Amino acid sequence: MVQKDRVAAAACFLPLTTQPNLARKLGTRHRAAIGITEETDCLALVVSEESGRISVASFGELASGLTVPEMMERIHHHFSAARPTAAPAEEFPSGIPLASAQPPAPDKAPQGRAVQP
């Protein structure tokens, strides 16, 4: 998940839509794409592993079988709406370096205990 141009979470479980009228052939990824767009203002892209078929979900609706140009048009349309500007770097929690920041020098590495995955 990306928030304010930063990766906020990865490997997330997304809320599944509870729309009863969806086709039974839609799997968990498609239902999660619709579900997350029902609860947030995000845009979700789903690409079928089997067929390469592209679907885009936004505002609780799914458009399937899109071409790459159609997908790009939906992305541009979704994000062309007026959005708040990105927050200045000082508004982010401390201790989380920006992607463009240089890693700390070995002798200046932060102190603390290591976290095992």
Short mmCIF file of C-alpha atoms in Angstrom, two decimals:
data_model
loop_
_atom_site.label_atom_id
_atom_site.label_comp_id
_atom_site.label_asym_id
_atom_site.label_seq_id
_atom_site.Cartn_x
_atom_site.Cartn_y
_atom_site.Cartn_z
CA MET A 1 0.00 0.00 0.00
CA VAL A 2 1.32 3.46 -0.88
CA GLN A 3 0.40 6.60 1.08
CA LYS A 4 1.75 10.06 0.29
CA ASP A 5 4.25 8.66 -2.24
CA ARG A 6 5.68 6.18 0.31
CA VAL A 7 5.27 2.46 0.79
CA ALA A 8 3.16 2.17 3.93
CA ALA A 9 2.52 -1.58 3.94
CA ALA A 10 3.20 -4.69 1.89
CA ALA A 11 1.66 -8.17 1.80
CA CYS A 12 -1.62 -6.82 3.16
CA PHE A 13 -4.97 -8.54 3.45
CA LEU A 14 -7.49 -6.28 1.80
CA PRO A 15 -11.21 -6.09 2.62
CA LEU A 16 -13.30 -8.20 0.26
CA THR A 17 -16.39 -6.69 -1.28
CA THR A 18 -19.69 -8.07 -0.09
CA GLN A 19 -21.57 -7.17 -3.27
CA PRO A 20 -23.93 -10.12 -3.85
CA ASN A 21 -24.39 -9.50 -7.58
CA LEU A 22 -20.77 -10.13 -8.66
CA ALA A 23 -20.00 -12.94 -11.05
CA ARG A 24 -19.00 -16.16 -9.33
CA LYS A 25 -15.95 -16.39 -11.59
CA LEU A 26 -14.34 -13.41 -9.83
CA GLY A 27 -11.70 -14.58 -7.39
CA THR A 28 -10.27 -13.18 -4.19
CA ARG A 29 -7.94 -10.68 -5.89
CA HIS A 30 -10.78 -9.13 -7.86
CA ARG A 31 -13.04 -9.02 -4.79
CA ALA A 32 -10.23 -7.44 -2.76
CA ALA A 33 -9.62 -4.86 -5.52
CA ILE A 34 -13.28 -3.89 -5.46
CA GLY A 35 -13.43 -4.00 -1.66
CA ILE A 36 -10.48 -1.67 -1.08
CA THR A 37 -11.94 0.85 -3.53
CA GLU A 38 -15.25 0.76 -1.68
CA GLU A 39 -13.49 1.88 1.50
CA THR A 40 -10.81 4.23 0.13
CA ASP A 41 -10.21 6.55 -2.80
CA CYS A 42 -7.56 4.30 -4.34
CA LEU A 43 -7.40 2.68 -7.74
CA ALA A 44 -6.68 -1.08 -7.87
CA LEU A 45 -5.14 -2.92 -10.81
CA VAL A 46 -5.55 -6.68 -11.19
CA VAL A 47 -3.73 -8.74 -13.80
CA SER A 48 -4.73 -12.36 -14.29
CA GLU A 49 -1.85 -14.79 -13.88
CA GLU A 50 -3.49 -17.19 -16.29
CA SER A 51 -4.62 -14.95 -19.13
CA GLY A 52 -2.89 -11.60 -18.57
CA ARG A 53 -6.33 -9.97 -18.63
CA ILE A 54 -6.25 -6.49 -17.04
CA SER A 55 -8.95 -5.22 -14.69
CA VAL A 56 -9.19 -1.87 -12.94
CA ALA A 57 -11.30 -1.23 -9.85
CA SER A 58 -12.28 2.21 -8.60
CA PHE A 59 -15.13 3.51 -6.46
CA GLY A 60 -16.40 -0.05 -5.90
CA GLU A 61 -16.71 -0.93 -9.59
CA LEU A 62 -14.58 -3.23 -11.74
CA ALA A 63 -13.78 -2.80 -15.42
CA SER A 64 -12.37 -6.02 -16.91
CA GLY A 65 -10.68 -6.99 -20.15
CA LEU A 66 -8.96 -3.65 -20.65
CA THR A 67 -6.15 -2.99 -23.09
CA VAL A 68 -2.99 -1.32 -21.82
CA PRO A 69 -4.01 2.05 -23.38
CA GLU A 70 -7.47 1.77 -21.75
CA MET A 71 -5.84 0.97 -18.40
CA MET A 72 -3.51 3.95 -18.73
CA GLU A 73 -6.46 6.21 -19.56
CA ARG A 74 -8.30 5.06 -16.42
CA ILE A 75 -5.19 5.65 -14.30
CA HIS A 76 -4.73 9.16 -15.69
CA HIS A 77 -8.43 9.95 -15.33
CA HIS A 78 -8.53 8.69 -11.73
CA PHE A 79 -5.50 10.69 -10.65
CA SER A 80 -6.25 13.83 -12.66
CA ALA A 81 -8.81 14.92 -10.08
CA ALA A 82 -7.63 17.61 -7.70
CA ARG A 83 -5.65 15.92 -4.95
CA PRO A 84 -3.84 17.39 -1.96
CA THR A 85 -0.20 18.08 -2.62
CA ALA A 86 2.39 15.73 -1.21
CA ALA A 87 3.31 16.40 2.40
CA PRO A 88 6.74 17.85 3.06
CA ALA A 89 9.30 15.25 4.18
CA GLU A 90 9.34 16.64 7.72
CA GLU A 91 5.69 15.55 8.15
CA PHE A 92 6.65 11.86 7.88
CA PRO A 93 7.49 9.91 11.02
CA SER A 94 11.13 10.15 11.98
CA GLY A 95 13.33 7.13 11.56
CA ILE A 96 11.83 6.18 8.19
CA PRO A 97 14.22 7.38 5.48
CA LEU A 98 12.86 8.69 2.22
CA ALA A 99 13.50 6.49 -0.79
CA SER A 100 15.91 9.07 -2.21
CA ALA A 101 17.85 9.41 1.03
CA GLN A 102 21.32 7.91 1.20
CA PRO A 103 21.73 4.97 3.61
CA PRO A 104 23.56 5.81 6.83
CA ALA A 105 27.30 5.29 6.91
CA PRO A 106 28.30 2.04 8.68
CA ASP A 107 29.73 3.92 11.67
CA LYS A 108 26.55 6.05 11.90
CA ALA A 109 24.04 3.18 11.71
CA PRO A 110 21.10 3.56 14.10
CA GLN A 111 21.44 1.70 17.39
CA GLY A 112 18.82 -0.78 18.48
CA ARG A 113 17.95 -4.39 18.33
CA ALA A 114 17.56 -6.22 15.05
CA VAL A 115 14.11 -7.38 14.02
CA GLN A 116 13.86 -10.90 12.66
CA PRO A 117 11.45 -11.45 9.74
#
